[in-house]
């Protein structure tokens, strides 16, 4: 069985060693990088299954490193950062991160999130028994095989999690999903503040779709979200 490789990009050696120790206990192979440029090179030269990136790193920060990694690799990326504001989290998720943890953090929670992201990534990589149907609704064309979205014929670039949310909602138009339900289905785990993570992804998804209020993703206040077909 192939050993899973995780890239840890962190300029604080104590934190990098702590994360490495906990991941290796779970049987993962760990590659470490002390700056953003080294992280990009590692992702390009090794078969990396998941990356954990600090945002504030020398040479290239985590945001720019993610932009460059995302040009060639769709592996899950988890940000680990001392920045705690909602805007920092939104920026990270818009750039292409799949999850965001703030320092100080619980190493065991980080391991749990790594497992959830890997489980989700492996599920998506499994070949489908048959070609998934393309969804065409309200001016959107959603192709689950190509993982592409067209808005009135124009391509919309989404992160993996944004695509997953849109595809799930559009696959069941007018069905209401709570934030907790979306988080459990798409992240595979239940976490404190999971609803906030969903809210941030919904916000960035709406911005990228360029919708008017409730054009495609409608908020049912106090309940959750639905695709407004």
Tab-separated table of C-alpha atoms in Angstrom, residues 32-119:
chain	number	residue	atom	x	y	z
A	32	UNK	CA	9.365	19.610	5.605
A	33	UNK	CA	10.009	23.006	4.033
A	34	UNK	CA	11.183	26.091	5.921
A	35	UNK	CA	9.882	28.678	3.430
A	36	UNK	CA	7.284	29.078	0.705
A	37	UNK	CA	9.681	28.678	-2.202
A	38	UNK	CA	10.954	25.374	-0.823
A	39	UNK	CA	7.336	24.259	-0.370
A	40	UNK	CA	6.522	24.923	-4.038
A	41	UNK	CA	9.632	23.051	-5.171
A	42	UNK	CA	8.787	20.105	-2.897
A	43	UNK	CA	5.251	19.932	-4.293
A	44	UNK	CA	6.633	19.958	-7.823
A	45	UNK	CA	9.309	17.314	-7.261
A	46	UNK	CA	7.499	14.854	-4.991
A	47	UNK	CA	4.166	13.047	-5.094
A	48	UNK	CA	2.541	14.969	-2.235
A	49	UNK	CA	-0.920	13.888	-1.071
A	50	UNK	CA	-1.649	16.851	1.235
A	51	UNK	CA	0.086	20.078	2.262
A	52	UNK	CA	0.040	21.971	5.548
A	53	UNK	CA	1.217	25.530	4.930
A	54	UNK	CA	1.972	28.359	7.311
A	55	UNK	CA	0.874	31.693	5.853
A	56	UNK	CA	3.649	33.905	7.202
A	57	UNK	CA	6.803	32.361	5.706
A	58	UNK	CA	9.963	33.878	4.196
A	59	UNK	CA	10.731	34.051	0.460
A	60	UNK	CA	7.122	33.193	-0.488
A	61	UNK	CA	4.226	33.472	1.917
A	62	UNK	CA	1.687	30.669	2.157
A	63	UNK	CA	-0.830	32.460	-0.052
A	64	UNK	CA	1.554	32.854	-2.984
A	65	UNK	CA	2.892	29.334	-2.451
A	66	UNK	CA	-0.679	28.046	-2.682
A	67	UNK	CA	-1.305	29.983	-5.900
A	68	UNK	CA	1.755	28.383	-7.491
A	69	UNK	CA	1.003	24.892	-6.163
A	70	UNK	CA	-2.590	25.126	-7.395
A	71	UNK	CA	-1.360	25.683	-10.956
A	72	UNK	CA	-0.326	22.018	-11.130
A	73	UNK	CA	-1.706	20.186	-8.117
A	74	UNK	CA	-5.187	19.743	-6.656
A	75	UNK	CA	-4.113	18.064	-3.422
A	76	UNK	CA	-5.827	19.231	-0.213
A	77	UNK	CA	-4.172	22.209	1.470
A	78	UNK	CA	-4.586	23.158	5.118
A	79	UNK	CA	-3.450	26.587	6.290
A	80	UNK	CA	-1.873	26.866	9.718
A	81	UNK	CA	-1.603	30.487	10.750
A	82	UNK	CA	-1.437	32.954	13.616
A	83	UNK	CA	-3.806	35.198	11.650
A	84	UNK	CA	-7.257	34.775	13.137
A	85	UNK	CA	-9.533	37.344	11.483
A	86	UNK	CA	-12.420	36.305	9.235
A	87	UNK	CA	-10.847	38.228	6.351
A	88	UNK	CA	-7.609	36.252	6.685
A	89	UNK	CA	-9.589	33.014	6.599
A	90	UNK	CA	-11.658	34.157	3.628
A	91	UNK	CA	-8.504	35.152	1.736
A	92	UNK	CA	-6.940	31.767	2.401
A	93	UNK	CA	-10.024	29.882	1.271
A	94	UNK	CA	-10.438	32.037	-1.834
A	95	UNK	CA	-6.825	31.372	-2.811
A	96	UNK	CA	-7.483	27.653	-2.708
A	97	UNK	CA	-7.039	26.237	0.792
A	98	UNK	CA	-9.417	23.484	1.872
A	99	UNK	CA	-9.175	24.165	5.595
A	100	UNK	CA	-7.735	26.767	7.959
A	101	UNK	CA	-6.473	26.303	11.530
A	102	UNK	CA	-5.267	29.090	13.773
A	103	UNK	CA	-2.320	28.988	16.146
A	104	UNK	CA	-2.054	27.875	18.869
A	105	UNK	CA	-3.638	24.608	17.782
A	106	UNK	CA	-4.297	21.132	19.105
A	107	UNK	CA	-2.029	18.701	17.188
A	108	UNK	CA	-4.597	15.922	17.495
A	109	UNK	CA	-7.258	18.120	15.914
A	110	UNK	CA	-4.850	18.887	13.075
A	111	UNK	CA	-4.316	15.145	12.549
A	112	UNK	CA	-8.084	14.623	12.508
A	113	UNK	CA	-8.499	17.319	9.882
A	114	UNK	CA	-5.691	15.799	7.820
A	115	UNK	CA	-7.481	12.452	7.894
A	116	UNK	CA	-10.781	14.031	6.887
A	117	UNK	CA	-9.204	15.876	3.949
A	118	UNK	CA	-7.369	12.768	2.769
A	119	UNK	CA	-10.514	10.663	3.044
